[in-house]
Amino acid sequence: MSYCREQGKDKIIFVTKEDHESPSTADITYNPEEDDDSPGLILPNGEINWQCPCLGGMASGPCGEPFKEAFSCFHYSQAEPKGSDCIEEFRSMQECMSKYPELYPFDKDEDNDKEEQTKTTTTVEQKTSEEVAVTKESTATRAS
Amino acid sequence: MFRVAGSVTASRLSAVCCRTVTAKQFQVHGASLHVLSSETSRKSRNGPAHHRIPPSWQSVRTMASAGDSQAKINYIFYGLAVLFGGGGIIYWWSRKYMRETSKDGNKTKKSTAAVPAESKEATEPVSEKPTSETTKSEAPPAELPPTETPAEAAAPDAESKKLLDAMPQSYPDYEVMPDIPGHAKYLLIGGGTASFAAFRAIRASDAKAQVLVVTEEEELPYMRPPLSKELWYSDEPKLVEKLKFKQWNGKERSVYYNPPSFYVEPKELAYQENGGVAVVKGRKVMKLDPQKQVAVLDNGWEIFYDKVLIATGGRPRNIPVFERASQEVKDRVTLFRGIKDFKRLDEVSRNASTIVVVGGGFLGSELTCALGKRSRDSSLKVIQMFPEPGNMGKVLPEYLSQWTTAKVRGEGATVKPETFVKRARFSDGKVILKLNTGEEISTDHVVVAVGLEPNTELAKESGLEVDDTYGGFRVNAELEARSDIWVAGDASSFYDIKLGRRRVEHHDHAVVSGRLAGENMTGARKPYWHQSMFWSDLGPDVGYEAIGIVDSSLPTVAVFAKATEKDTPKAVVEETGESLRSVTETEAEATLPTKEIKDPSDPASATGVEPSASEKTESATDEEPAPDVEAAAKLVAEVETENRVAPTPKEDYGKGVIFYLRDDIIVGIVLWNLFNRMPIARKIIKEGKQHQDLAEVAKLFDLHADED
C-alpha cells in the first residue's frame, strides 16, 4: 500500500513493489533503442561520426588525421578482405602514434597486455631455453 | 605466420585499434572520456567481463556473421589491424632506425628571435613535408635575417639539439616566429573543461585544425570534480601529490585531461602539418574586437582569430566579512576552486585542529564530507555553516535537505544551518569568527564555497552582452554571442529551447556546451539539445543524479522506495569496475557498440531488470507509514554533536525520484540513489508534457529493480 504525505509544496509518495507492478499508464514510453539521442559510431547516412565519445580522443589527438584517414579508408573499402587496400594509411597512423607513446601507449593496456606479456615471456623463455640447450649440446660435443 | 616477430606487436596494434571500439581505450583517454558524456546509458550491466576483454579472433568471425553492420565494421577493422600490424611495425621500426642514424648530421645554429614578427605573415610559413630519411644538412636558413637582435650562440645549440631530437625536420624561419602566434584559426579563451571539450570537438571535425588556448592559470586543462571528491578519498598521498588518484579497480587517473606530450608548443603550432592544440599559460585576454576579429592580451600581444570561444568560467565568490578582514585573516581563508586551492587545503588539513567551511551547496557539502573523513584519523574538527536550513537547501526539497544534513553530520562534521559569520578577526594564531547566533568559533582555517561569479571581465571592452538575470555572457541557442564568437561553460547564459534561458554551473554542462560550441565553430549550427546532467555523492552510501532545473523553490513530487545494499554509489562502481563515478557513467555510452553485438535480441533496457529475492523483505516493511521526518531529523541532531558515529537514517529515503514542476510540467528530475536511469529522465524533460499522475511516471524508473 503506498503512502502519501505533503510537506508544504512538496509531495512525498512511498511505494511498495506491488504498487509498481502494474505497467505505467503515463503518456510516455521509453525505448532505449529509439530514444537514444546520440547517433553512435555510424551516422544514419552511413558516415563515421567522429564526435562519437566511443572514439575517445583518437580522432582529435595529434594523430587524428592519420587515424581518420585509416579508419575512413577501411570503412569505405570495397576490397576483399575489407581494408586490404589501406595498408599505407595504417602505416602512417602507426608511425604517428609511435611518436606519442604517452597518448597511445602500447604497454599500458592491462588485460590485453597481460596476455601479451605472458606470450612474450613464454616465447622469450622458449627461445632462451632452446639456445641454452643448443649451447649445452655443443659444449658436450666439444668436450667429448 | 605472425607467431614469430609480429605476434606481440600485432596484438599491440590491434589493441590500439581495438581501443576505438571497446571500453579498453579509457586508459588512454580515460580521464578525458568521462568528460565527453558524464552519464550512463548503459543498458545492461553485465559486469566487467563483457566489455573488458577484447574479442578474440574466433569471436571476430562470429561477429562478422552476426549481421549487425556497425559491429561488423568494428570487428573486421580489429581483425585487419591484427593482420597488418605485423608488417606495419617492421616498416615503422626500419624508418625509425634510419631517422635516428641521420639525426646527427643535422645541427642548426639559431638565434633567438626577440622581436615578434608581423601578425598574419609570420604565422603562415610553408610547412614542409617531413623528410626524415635523408641526411639533410638543411642548415640554418643560410641567410640569417638581418639581425634585429643579437644572437645568443650558446643557448641555441642546446635548444636546437633538443628541437631536433623532438622533430627531425627543421622549422624554416623559426627564429623570427613569435612565442605566441599572431593568428589562430580557432582561439579558445580559458583552459578549463568547456575549452577542452571544445578543442576535442573541433579537432574531431577538422583533424588538421590548429587550436590555440589562452589561459590565465599556470595549468594545462584539468577536471574539477576530483578536487572535492576522489582526491580526498585516496589512500595514496604520493599519487595525490601528482594530482592522480587510484580507483577501486587499481587504475590510476590524472586530473589533467591530457599529458603534456599531447600539446604543441605555441611557437610551433603553425608548423604542424596536422595541426594540434597549443596552450598559452598565465596570459589573460583583456578584450576582443568582434569586427576586426582580434584578441588583445594583458601584455599587449594581439592574436587575430577566425573563430573564438569564450570559456572563462568564473571566480569563486567571497563574503564581505572576509573581504574586509585583516590580511592575517585573509591569509587563512581559501576560496576553493582550482588545483592551487586543493593543494593548499590538502596541506592545511593535515596540520590544522579546526577548519570551518562556509557554504552548504555542492562544493561546500562535498568538501565538508571529505574533510570529515580526514578528521576521523586525526584530531581535526570540521565545522560547516550556511544560512539555509539544511545542506543543499537550494536544490533539494526541505525534507531531503534535512536528511542530507543528517548524513553530512554522520560523516564526522559539525553542521550549523541558519548560521553565518558576522565578524572575523585574527588572534593568537587563530581566526576568531563571531556568528549571528552569538557563538564565537576559533579556527585555523576557513574554506569559502559560496558560489561562483561568472567571469565576464572582457564583456564591456568587447561589446558583448552580459545577462543581468543569470550573469554570464548572453548567447543564443547555438551558443553564439556575436558573429564568430561563442561562449560555453559556467560563463554562458544560453537559450535552452526546452527549459528557457539559463546558466548552468556543472561539469557535464561544461562538457556538453563546450562540445557543442566546438562543433558549431566548425560549421555544425546545432542548438543546445542534449540536456546535461549533474551528480553528487555524499560519501559512498548516498548519491544522486539530476537533470534540468532542480530548484528547491519549485513544487516537487517525489516517489520513494526503500534502498537495498545494492543501491549505493559504491555498489554501482564496484559493479562496473570503475571507481570514478563520472567514468562509470561514460563506460555505458562507450560500450554501446560492443554490447549491441553481444545481445542483439535483448532489448537491453534499463527497466528490464528482474527483481531479486531481497525484494520480498522490502515490500513487507513498506506496509508501514513513513516516520515523521522532522522528528527524526531533530533526534539525529540531538544525538550527533559530540558523537561522531551518527546514525544514517537510510530507511526513510532510500531511493526514489523527485520531480520538479513548473506549471505542472516536469522541468527537473533528481534520481536519488538510482543509477542508470538518466536516459529516461532526459526523455521526460525533453517531452515537456503535462502528466496527470506522477506516480505513474515514476513507474518508468523501476524503483524496485534490484540493481545489477
JSON list of N, CA and C in Angstrom, two decimals, chain A residues 5 9-11 13-15 22 24-25 27 29-30 35 37-38 51 53-54 60-61 65 68 74 82 94-95 98 102-103 105 108-109 112 116, chain B residues 12 15 19-20 24-25 27-28 33 77 80 89 92 95 201 203-205 207 261 552 554 556 558 560 589 629 652 679 683 686 689 696 699:
[
{"chain": "A", "resi": 5, "resn": "ARG", "atom": "N", "xyz": [2.34, 11.81, 1.52]},
{"chain": "A", "resi": 5, "resn": "ARG", "atom": "CA", "xyz": [2.46, 12.83, 2.58]},
{"chain": "A", "resi": 5, "resn": "ARG", "atom": "C", "xyz": [2.74, 14.16, 1.90]},
{"chain": "A", "resi": 9, "resn": "LYS", "atom": "N", "xyz": [4.79, 22.65, -0.10]},
{"chain": "A", "resi": 9, "resn": "LYS", "atom": "CA", "xyz": [4.54, 22.50, -1.54]},
{"chain": "A", "resi": 9, "resn": "LYS", "atom": "C", "xyz": [5.09, 21.16, -2.06]},
{"chain": "A", "resi": 10, "resn": "ASP", "atom": "N", "xyz": [5.72, 20.41, -1.17]},
{"chain": "A", "resi": 10, "resn": "ASP", "atom": "CA", "xyz": [6.35, 19.16, -1.61]},
{"chain": "A", "resi": 10, "resn": "ASP", "atom": "C", "xyz": [5.52, 17.95, -1.24]},
{"chain": "A", "resi": 11, "resn": "LYS", "atom": "N", "xyz": [5.32, 17.12, -2.24]},
{"chain": "A", "resi": 11, "resn": "LYS", "atom": "CA", "xyz": [4.52, 15.92, -2.02]},
{"chain": "A", "resi": 11, "resn": "LYS", "atom": "C", "xyz": [5.45, 14.70, -2.01]},
{"chain": "A", "resi": 13, "resn": "ILE", "atom": "N", "xyz": [5.57, 10.45, -1.90]},
{"chain": "A", "resi": 13, "resn": "ILE", "atom": "CA", "xyz": [4.83, 9.19, -2.02]},
{"chain": "A", "resi": 13, "resn": "ILE", "atom": "C", "xyz": [5.80, 8.04, -1.78]},
{"chain": "A", "resi": 14, "resn": "PHE", "atom": "N", "xyz": [5.39, 7.14, -0.91]},
{"chain": "A", "resi": 14, "resn": "PHE", "atom": "CA", "xyz": [6.20, 5.94, -0.69]},
{"chain": "A", "resi": 14, "resn": "PHE", "atom": "C", "xyz": [5.47, 4.78, -1.34]},
{"chain": "A", "resi": 15, "resn": "VAL", "atom": "N", "xyz": [6.19, 4.05, -2.16]},
{"chain": "A", "resi": 15, "resn": "VAL", "atom": "CA", "xyz": [5.52, 2.96, -2.87]},
{"chain": "A", "resi": 15, "resn": "VAL", "atom": "C", "xyz": [6.15, 1.62, -2.55]},
{"chain": "A", "resi": 22, "resn": "SER", "atom": "N", "xyz": [2.03, -3.04, -11.76]},
{"chain": "A", "resi": 22, "resn": "SER", "atom": "CA", "xyz": [1.25, -2.81, -12.97]},
{"chain": "A", "resi": 22, "resn": "SER", "atom": "C", "xyz": [1.99, -1.84, -13.87]},
{"chain": "A", "resi": 24, "resn": "SER", "atom": "N", "xyz": [3.06, 1.17, -16.34]},
{"chain": "A", "resi": 24, "resn": "SER", "atom": "CA", "xyz": [2.78, 2.60, -16.21]},
{"chain": "A", "resi": 24, "resn": "SER", "atom": "C", "xyz": [1.72, 3.07, -17.21]},
{"chain": "A", "resi": 25, "resn": "THR", "atom": "N", "xyz": [0.83, 3.92, -16.72]},
{"chain": "A", "resi": 25, "resn": "THR", "atom": "CA", "xyz": [-0.19, 4.46, -17.61]},
{"chain": "A", "resi": 25, "resn": "THR", "atom": "C", "xyz": [0.20, 5.86, -18.07]},
{"chain": "A", "resi": 27, "resn": "ASP", "atom": "N", "xyz": [1.72, 8.91, -20.10]},
{"chain": "A", "resi": 27, "resn": "ASP", "atom": "CA", "xyz": [1.70, 9.16, -21.53]},
{"chain": "A", "resi": 27, "resn": "ASP", "atom": "C", "xyz": [3.11, 9.32, -22.08]},
{"chain": "A", "resi": 29, "resn": "THR", "atom": "N", "xyz": [6.57, 6.71, -23.36]},
{"chain": "A", "resi": 29, "resn": "THR", "atom": "CA", "xyz": [7.24, 5.42, -23.39]},
{"chain": "A", "resi": 29, "resn": "THR", "atom": "C", "xyz": [8.72, 5.67, -23.63]},
{"chain": "A", "resi": 30, "resn": "TYR", "atom": "N", "xyz": [9.49, 4.81, -23.04]},
{"chain": "A", "resi": 30, "resn": "TYR", "atom": "CA", "xyz": [10.92, 4.95, -23.26]},
{"chain": "A", "resi": 30, "resn": "TYR", "atom": "C", "xyz": [11.44, 3.70, -23.91]},
{"chain": "A", "resi": 35, "resn": "ASP", "atom": "N", "xyz": [15.13, 5.88, -28.45]},
{"chain": "A", "resi": 35, "resn": "ASP", "atom": "CA", "xyz": [15.23, 7.18, -27.79]},
{"chain": "A", "resi": 35, "resn": "ASP", "atom": "C", "xyz": [16.63, 7.65, -27.51]},
{"chain": "A", "resi": 37, "resn": "ASP", "atom": "N", "xyz": [19.62, 9.55, -27.86]},
{"chain": "A", "resi": 37, "resn": "ASP", "atom": "CA", "xyz": [19.97, 10.76, -28.60]},
{"chain": "A", "resi": 37, "resn": "ASP", "atom": "C", "xyz": [21.18, 10.61, -29.48]},
{"chain": "A", "resi": 38, "resn": "SER", "atom": "N", "xyz": [22.20, 10.06, -28.89]},
{"chain": "A", "resi": 38, "resn": "SER", "atom": "CA", "xyz": [23.48, 10.03, -29.59]},
{"chain": "A", "resi": 38, "resn": "SER", "atom": "C", "xyz": [23.49, 8.99, -30.71]},
{"chain": "A", "resi": 51, "resn": "GLN", "atom": "N", "xyz": [32.60, 12.54, -33.79]},
{"chain": "A", "resi": 51, "resn": "GLN", "atom": "CA", "xyz": [32.35, 13.12, -32.47]},
{"chain": "A", "resi": 51, "resn": "GLN", "atom": "C", "xyz": [31.96, 12.05, -31.45]},
{"chain": "A", "resi": 53, "resn": "PRO", "atom": "N", "xyz": [31.74, 9.67, -28.61]},
{"chain": "A", "resi": 53, "resn": "PRO", "atom": "CA", "xyz": [32.57, 9.51, -27.41]},
{"chain": "A", "resi": 53, "resn": "PRO", "atom": "C", "xyz": [33.32, 8.18, -27.41]},
{"chain": "A", "resi": 54, "resn": "CYS", "atom": "N", "xyz": [32.77, 7.21, -28.13]},
{"chain": "A", "resi": 54, "resn": "CYS", "atom": "CA", "xyz": [33.42, 5.91, -28.15]},
{"chain": "A", "resi": 54, "resn": "CYS", "atom": "C", "xyz": [34.80, 5.95, -28.77]},
{"chain": "A", "resi": 60, "resn": "SER", "atom": "N", "xyz": [40.81, 13.21, -32.45]},
{"chain": "A", "resi": 60, "resn": "SER", "atom": "CA", "xyz": [41.15, 14.61, -32.22]},
{"chain": "A", "resi": 60, "resn": "SER", "atom": "C", "xyz": [42.57, 14.81, -31.71]},
{"chain": "A", "resi": 61, "resn": "GLY", "atom": "N", "xyz": [43.22, 13.73, -31.39]},
{"chain": "A", "resi": 61, "resn": "GLY", "atom": "CA", "xyz": [44.58, 13.84, -30.88]},
{"chain": "A", "resi": 61, "resn": "GLY", "atom": "C", "xyz": [45.57, 14.26, -31.96]},
{"chain": "A", "resi": 65, "resn": "GLU", "atom": "N", "xyz": [44.40, 13.01, -37.73]},
{"chain": "A", "resi": 65, "resn": "GLU", "atom": "CA", "xyz": [44.29, 12.97, -39.19]},
{"chain": "A", "resi": 65, "resn": "GLU", "atom": "C", "xyz": [44.67, 11.60, -39.76]},
{"chain": "A", "resi": 68, "resn": "LYS", "atom": "N", "xyz": [41.95, 9.17, -38.86]},
{"chain": "A", "resi": 68, "resn": "LYS", "atom": "CA", "xyz": [40.73, 9.32, -39.65]},
{"chain": "A", "resi": 68, "resn": "LYS", "atom": "C", "xyz": [40.91, 8.76, -41.05]},
{"chain": "A", "resi": 74, "resn": "PHE", "atom": "N", "xyz": [39.26, 2.26, -44.38]},
{"chain": "A", "resi": 74, "resn": "PHE", "atom": "CA", "xyz": [38.75, 0.95, -44.03]},
{"chain": "A", "resi": 74, "resn": "PHE", "atom": "C", "xyz": [37.23, 0.91, -44.19]},
{"chain": "A", "resi": 82, "resn": "LYS", "atom": "N", "xyz": [38.22, -6.71, -46.52]},
{"chain": "A", "resi": 82, "resn": "LYS", "atom": "CA", "xyz": [37.96, -5.28, -46.37]},
{"chain": "A", "resi": 82, "resn": "LYS", "atom": "C", "xyz": [39.14, -4.55, -45.76]},
{"chain": "A", "resi": 94, "resn": "GLN", "atom": "N", "xyz": [50.19, 4.41, -37.60]},
{"chain": "A", "resi": 94, "resn": "GLN", "atom": "CA", "xyz": [51.02, 3.77, -36.60]},
{"chain": "A", "resi": 94, "resn": "GLN", "atom": "C", "xyz": [52.30, 4.54, -36.36]},
{"chain": "A", "resi": 95, "resn": "GLU", "atom": "N", "xyz": [52.85, 5.05, -37.45]},
{"chain": "A", "resi": 95, "resn": "GLU", "atom": "CA", "xyz": [54.07, 5.83, -37.34]},
{"chain": "A", "resi": 95, "resn": "GLU", "atom": "C", "xyz": [53.83, 7.06, -36.47]},
{"chain": "A", "resi": 98, "resn": "SER", "atom": "N", "xyz": [53.43, 6.16, -32.80]},
{"chain": "A", "resi": 98, "resn": "SER", "atom": "CA", "xyz": [54.65, 5.78, -32.10]},
{"chain": "A", "resi": 98, "resn": "SER", "atom": "C", "xyz": [55.38, 7.01, -31.55]},
{"chain": "A", "resi": 102, "resn": "GLU", "atom": "N", "xyz": [52.98, 8.25, -24.80]},
{"chain": "A", "resi": 102, "resn": "GLU", "atom": "CA", "xyz": [52.17, 8.54, -23.61]},
{"chain": "A", "resi": 102, "resn": "GLU", "atom": "C", "xyz": [50.68, 8.55, -23.94]},
{"chain": "A", "resi": 103, "resn": "LEU", "atom": "N", "xyz": [50.37, 8.98, -25.15]},
{"chain": "A", "resi": 103, "resn": "LEU", "atom": "CA", "xyz": [48.97, 9.09, -25.54]},
{"chain": "A", "resi": 103, "resn": "LEU", "atom": "C", "xyz": [48.43, 7.80, -26.11]},
{"chain": "A", "resi": 105, "resn": "PRO", "atom": "N", "xyz": [49.65, 4.45, -25.61]},
{"chain": "A", "resi": 105, "resn": "PRO", "atom": "CA", "xyz": [50.60, 3.52, -25.01]},
{"chain": "A", "resi": 105, "resn": "PRO", "atom": "C", "xyz": [50.43, 2.12, -25.55]},
{"chain": "A", "resi": 108, "resn": "LYS", "atom": "N", "xyz": [50.52, -0.06, -21.80]},
{"chain": "A", "resi": 108, "resn": "LYS", "atom": "CA", "xyz": [49.76, 0.21, -20.59]},
{"chain": "A", "resi": 108, "resn": "LYS", "atom": "C", "xyz": [48.47, -0.58, -20.51]},
{"chain": "A", "resi": 109, "resn": "ASP", "atom": "N", "xyz": [48.13, -1.19, -21.60]},
{"chain": "A", "resi": 109, "resn": "ASP", "atom": "CA", "xyz": [46.88, -1.90, -21.69]},
{"chain": "A", "resi": 109, "resn": "ASP", "atom": "C", "xyz": [46.88, -3.11, -20.77]},
{"chain": "A", "resi": 112, "resn": "ASN", "atom": "N", "xyz": [44.78, -6.77, -22.00]},
{"chain": "A", "resi": 112, "resn": "ASN", "atom": "CA", "xyz": [45.42, -7.14, -23.24]},
{"chain": "A", "resi": 112, "resn": "ASN", "atom": "C", "xyz": [46.85, -7.54, -23.02]},
{"chain": "A", "resi": 116, "resn": "GLU", "atom": "N", "xyz": [49.49, -10.68, -23.64]},
{"chain": "A", "resi": 116, "resn": "GLU", "atom": "CA", "xyz": [50.65, -10.46, -24.49]},
{"chain": "A", "resi": 116, "resn": "GLU", "atom": "C", "xyz": [51.92, -10.74, -23.78]},
{"chain": "B", "resi": 12, "resn": "ARG", "atom": "N", "xyz": [49.44, -5.73, -30.22]},
{"chain": "B", "resi": 12, "resn": "ARG", "atom": "CA", "xyz": [49.51, -4.40, -29.61]},
{"chain": "B", "resi": 12, "resn": "ARG", "atom": "C", "xyz": [48.83, -3.38, -30.49]},
{"chain": "B", "resi": 15, "resn": "ALA", "atom": "N", "xyz": [45.37, -3.79, -30.27]},
{"chain": "B", "resi": 15, "resn": "ALA", "atom": "CA", "xyz": [44.88, -3.25, -29.02]},
{"chain": "B", "resi": 15, "resn": "ALA", "atom": "C", "xyz": [44.58, -1.77, -29.19]},
{"chain": "B", "resi": 19, "resn": "ARG", "atom": "N", "xyz": [40.98, -0.07, -29.25]},
{"chain": "B", "resi": 19, "resn": "ARG", "atom": "CA", "xyz": [40.58, 1.00, -28.35]},
{"chain": "B", "resi": 19, "resn": "ARG", "atom": "C", "xyz": [39.46, 1.83, -28.92]},
{"chain": "B", "resi": 20, "resn": "THR", "atom": "N", "xyz": [39.46, 1.93, -30.20]},
{"chain": "B", "resi": 20, "resn": "THR", "atom": "CA", "xyz": [38.44, 2.80, -30.76]},
{"chain": "B", "resi": 20, "resn": "THR", "atom": "C", "xyz": [37.06, 2.22, -30.58]},
{"chain": "B", "resi": 24, "resn": "LYS", "atom": "N", "xyz": [38.16, -0.48, -23.51]},
{"chain": "B", "resi": 24, "resn": "LYS", "atom": "CA", "xyz": [39.54, -0.51, -23.07]},
{"chain": "B", "resi": 24, "resn": "LYS", "atom": "C", "xyz": [40.25, 0.83, -23.22]},
{"chain": "B", "resi": 25, "resn": "GLN", "atom": "N", "xyz": [39.92, 1.53, -24.23]},
{"chain": "B", "resi": 25, "resn": "GLN", "atom": "CA", "xyz": [40.60, 2.78, -24.54]},
{"chain": "B", "resi": 25, "resn": "GLN", "atom": "C", "xyz": [40.63, 3.78, -23.41]},
{"chain": "B", "resi": 27, "resn": "GLN", "atom": "N", "xyz": [41.84, 3.88, -20.74]},
{"chain": "B", "resi": 27, "resn": "GLN", "atom": "CA", "xyz": [43.11, 4.09, -20.06]},
{"chain": "B", "resi": 27, "resn": "GLN", "atom": "C", "xyz": [43.85, 5.24, -20.69]},
{"chain": "B", "resi": 28, "resn": "VAL", "atom": "N", "xyz": [43.79, 5.28, -22.00]},
{"chain": "B", "resi": 28, "resn": "VAL", "atom": "CA", "xyz": [44.49, 6.33, -22.70]},
{"chain": "B", "resi": 28, "resn": "VAL", "atom": "C", "xyz": [43.79, 7.66, -22.47]},
{"chain": "B", "resi": 33, "resn": "LEU", "atom": "N", "xyz": [37.68, 10.92, -21.18]},
{"chain": "B", "resi": 33, "resn": "LEU", "atom": "CA", "xyz": [36.49, 10.31, -21.72]},
{"chain": "B", "resi": 33, "resn": "LEU", "atom": "C", "xyz": [35.29, 10.64, -20.88]},
{"chain": "B", "resi": 77, "resn": "PHE", "atom": "N", "xyz": [37.54, -4.42, -38.65]},
{"chain": "B", "resi": 77, "resn": "PHE", "atom": "CA", "xyz": [38.61, -3.44, -38.50]},
{"chain": "B", "resi": 77, "resn": "PHE", "atom": "C", "xyz": [39.66, -3.99, -37.56]},
{"chain": "B", "resi": 80, "resn": "LEU", "atom": "N", "xyz": [41.56, -6.84, -39.16]},
{"chain": "B", "resi": 80, "resn": "LEU", "atom": "CA", "xyz": [42.50, -6.35, -40.14]},
{"chain": "B", "resi": 80, "resn": "LEU", "atom": "C", "xyz": [43.73, -5.76, -39.49]},
{"chain": "B", "resi": 89, "resn": "ILE", "atom": "N", "xyz": [54.59, -2.67, -38.12]},
{"chain": "B", "resi": 89, "resn": "ILE", "atom": "CA", "xyz": [55.58, -2.44, -37.06]},
{"chain": "B", "resi": 89, "resn": "ILE", "atom": "C", "xyz": [56.98, -2.57, -37.61]},
{"chain": "B", "resi": 92, "resn": "TRP", "atom": "N", "xyz": [57.73, 0.50, -39.67]},
{"chain": "B", "resi": 92, "resn": "TRP", "atom": "CA", "xyz": [57.91, 1.64, -38.77]},
{"chain": "B", "resi": 92, "resn": "TRP", "atom": "C", "xyz": [59.26, 1.60, -38.12]},
{"chain": "B", "resi": 95, "resn": "ARG", "atom": "N", "xyz": [62.08, 2.63, -40.41]},
{"chain": "B", "resi": 95, "resn": "ARG", "atom": "CA", "xyz": [62.13, 4.08, -40.65]},
{"chain": "B", "resi": 95, "resn": "ARG", "atom": "C", "xyz": [62.72, 4.79, -39.44]},
{"chain": "B", "resi": 201, "resn": "ALA", "atom": "N", "xyz": [36.23, 18.58, -29.88]},
{"chain": "B", "resi": 201, "resn": "ALA", "atom": "CA", "xyz": [35.20, 18.55, -30.92]},
{"chain": "B", "resi": 201, "resn": "ALA", "atom": "C", "xyz": [35.71, 19.21, -32.20]},
{"chain": "B", "resi": 203, "resn": "ARG", "atom": "N", "xyz": [38.80, 19.42, -33.27]},
{"chain": "B", "resi": 203, "resn": "ARG", "atom": "CA", "xyz": [39.76, 18.55, -33.94]},
{"chain": "B", "resi": 203, "resn": "ARG", "atom": "C", "xyz": [39.11, 17.29, -34.48]},
{"chain": "B", "resi": 204, "resn": "ALA", "atom": "N", "xyz": [38.00, 16.89, -33.88]},
{"chain": "B", "resi": 204, "resn": "ALA", "atom": "CA", "xyz": [37.33, 15.71, -34.42]},
{"chain": "B", "resi": 204, "resn": "ALA", "atom": "C", "xyz": [36.69, 16.06, -35.77]},
{"chain": "B", "resi": 205, "resn": "SER", "atom": "N", "xyz": [36.19, 17.28, -35.89]},
{"chain": "B", "resi": 205, "resn": "SER", "atom": "CA", "xyz": [35.58, 17.68, -37.17]},
{"chain": "B", "resi": 205, "resn": "SER", "atom": "C", "xyz": [36.64, 18.08, -38.17]},
{"chain": "B", "resi": 207, "resn": "ALA", "atom": "N", "xyz": [40.42, 17.62, -38.48]},
{"chain": "B", "resi": 207, "resn": "ALA", "atom": "CA", "xyz": [41.58, 16.97, -37.88]},
{"chain": "B", "resi": 207, "resn": "ALA", "atom": "C", "xyz": [42.91, 17.67, -38.10]},
{"chain": "B", "resi": 261, "resn": "SER", "atom": "N", "xyz": [52.57, 15.87, -23.38]},
{"chain": "B", "resi": 261, "resn": "SER", "atom": "CA", "xyz": [53.01, 15.49, -24.73]},
{"chain": "B", "resi": 261, "resn": "SER", "atom": "C", "xyz": [51.91, 15.65, -25.77]},
{"chain": "B", "resi": 552, "resn": "SER", "atom": "N", "xyz": [14.89, 24.17, -5.39]},
{"chain": "B", "resi": 552, "resn": "SER", "atom": "CA", "xyz": [14.01, 23.76, -4.29]},
{"chain": "B", "resi": 552, "resn": "SER", "atom": "C", "xyz": [12.82, 24.69, -4.09]},
{"chain": "B", "resi": 554, "resn": "LEU", "atom": "N", "xyz": [10.76, 25.33, -6.37]},
{"chain": "B", "resi": 554, "resn": "LEU", "atom": "CA", "xyz": [9.67, 24.80, -7.20]},
{"chain": "B", "resi": 554, "resn": "LEU", "atom": "C", "xyz": [8.91, 23.73, -6.42]},
{"chain": "B", "resi": 556, "resn": "THR", "atom": "N", "xyz": [7.50, 20.16, -5.68]},
{"chain": "B", "resi": 556, "resn": "THR", "atom": "CA", "xyz": [8.05, 18.87, -6.07]},
{"chain": "B", "resi": 556, "resn": "THR", "atom": "C", "xyz": [7.09, 17.73, -5.72]},
{"chain": "B", "resi": 558, "resn": "ALA", "atom": "N", "xyz": [7.67, 13.60, -5.08]},
{"chain": "B", "resi": 558, "resn": "ALA", "atom": "CA", "xyz": [8.70, 12.57, -5.01]},
{"chain": "B", "resi": 558, "resn": "ALA", "atom": "C", "xyz": [8.08, 11.21, -4.76]},
{"chain": "B", "resi": 560, "resn": "PHE", "atom": "N", "xyz": [9.31, 7.46, -3.46]},
{"chain": "B", "resi": 560, "resn": "PHE", "atom": "CA", "xyz": [10.42, 6.71, -2.87]},
{"chain": "B", "resi": 560, "resn": "PHE", "atom": "C", "xyz": [10.08, 5.25, -2.65]},
{"chain": "B", "resi": 589, "resn": "GLU", "atom": "N", "xyz": [27.97, 4.49, -22.17]},
{"chain": "B", "resi": 589, "resn": "GLU", "atom": "CA", "xyz": [27.86, 5.06, -23.50]},
{"chain": "B", "resi": 589, "resn": "GLU", "atom": "C", "xyz": [28.82, 4.39, -24.45]},
{"chain": "B", "resi": 629, "resn": "VAL", "atom": "N", "xyz": [9.59, 12.81, 9.40]},
{"chain": "B", "resi": 629, "resn": "VAL", "atom": "CA", "xyz": [10.95, 13.23, 9.06]},
{"chain": "B", "resi": 629, "resn": "VAL", "atom": "C", "xyz": [11.50, 14.28, 10.01]},
{"chain": "B", "resi": 652, "resn": "ASP", "atom": "N", "xyz": [14.25, 5.96, 5.58]},
{"chain": "B", "resi": 652, "resn": "ASP", "atom": "CA", "xyz": [13.20, 6.83, 5.08]},
{"chain": "B", "resi": 652, "resn": "ASP", "atom": "C", "xyz": [13.29, 7.11, 3.60]},
{"chain": "B", "resi": 679, "resn": "PRO", "atom": "N", "xyz": [18.75, 8.30, -19.01]},
{"chain": "B", "resi": 679, "resn": "PRO", "atom": "CA", "xyz": [18.10, 8.45, -20.32]},
{"chain": "B", "resi": 679, "resn": "PRO", "atom": "C", "xyz": [16.58, 8.61, -20.23]},
{"chain": "B", "resi": 683, "resn": "LYS", "atom": "N", "xyz": [14.45, 11.93, -21.34]},
{"chain": "B", "resi": 683, "resn": "LYS", "atom": "CA", "xyz": [13.33, 11.91, -22.28]},
{"chain": "B", "resi": 683, "resn": "LYS", "atom": "C", "xyz": [12.12, 12.64, -21.71]},
{"chain": "B", "resi": 686, "resn": "LYS", "atom": "N", "xyz": [12.64, 16.23, -22.04]},
{"chain": "B", "resi": 686, "resn": "LYS", "atom": "CA", "xyz": [12.59, 16.60, -23.45]},
{"chain": "B", "resi": 686, "resn": "LYS", "atom": "C", "xyz": [11.15, 16.72, -23.93]},
{"chain": "B", "resi": 689, "resn": "LYS", "atom": "N", "xyz": [5.81, 17.26, -21.30]},
{"chain": "B", "resi": 689, "resn": "LYS", "atom": "CA", "xyz": [4.35, 17.12, -21.26]},
{"chain": "B", "resi": 689, "resn": "LYS", "atom": "C", "xyz": [3.83, 17.37, -19.87]},
{"chain": "B", "resi": 696, "resn": "GLU", "atom": "N", "xyz": [2.54, 7.41, -11.72]},
{"chain": "B", "resi": 696, "resn": "GLU", "atom": "CA", "xyz": [2.63, 6.53, -12.88]},
{"chain": "B", "resi": 696, "resn": "GLU", "atom": "C", "xyz": [3.92, 6.79, -13.64]},
{"chain": "B", "resi": 699, "resn": "LYS", "atom": "N", "xyz": [6.83, 5.08, -12.23]},
{"chain": "B", "resi": 699, "resn": "LYS", "atom": "CA", "xyz": [6.95, 3.65, -12.50]},
{"chain": "B", "resi": 699, "resn": "LYS", "atom": "C", "xyz": [7.99, 3.38, -13.57]}
]
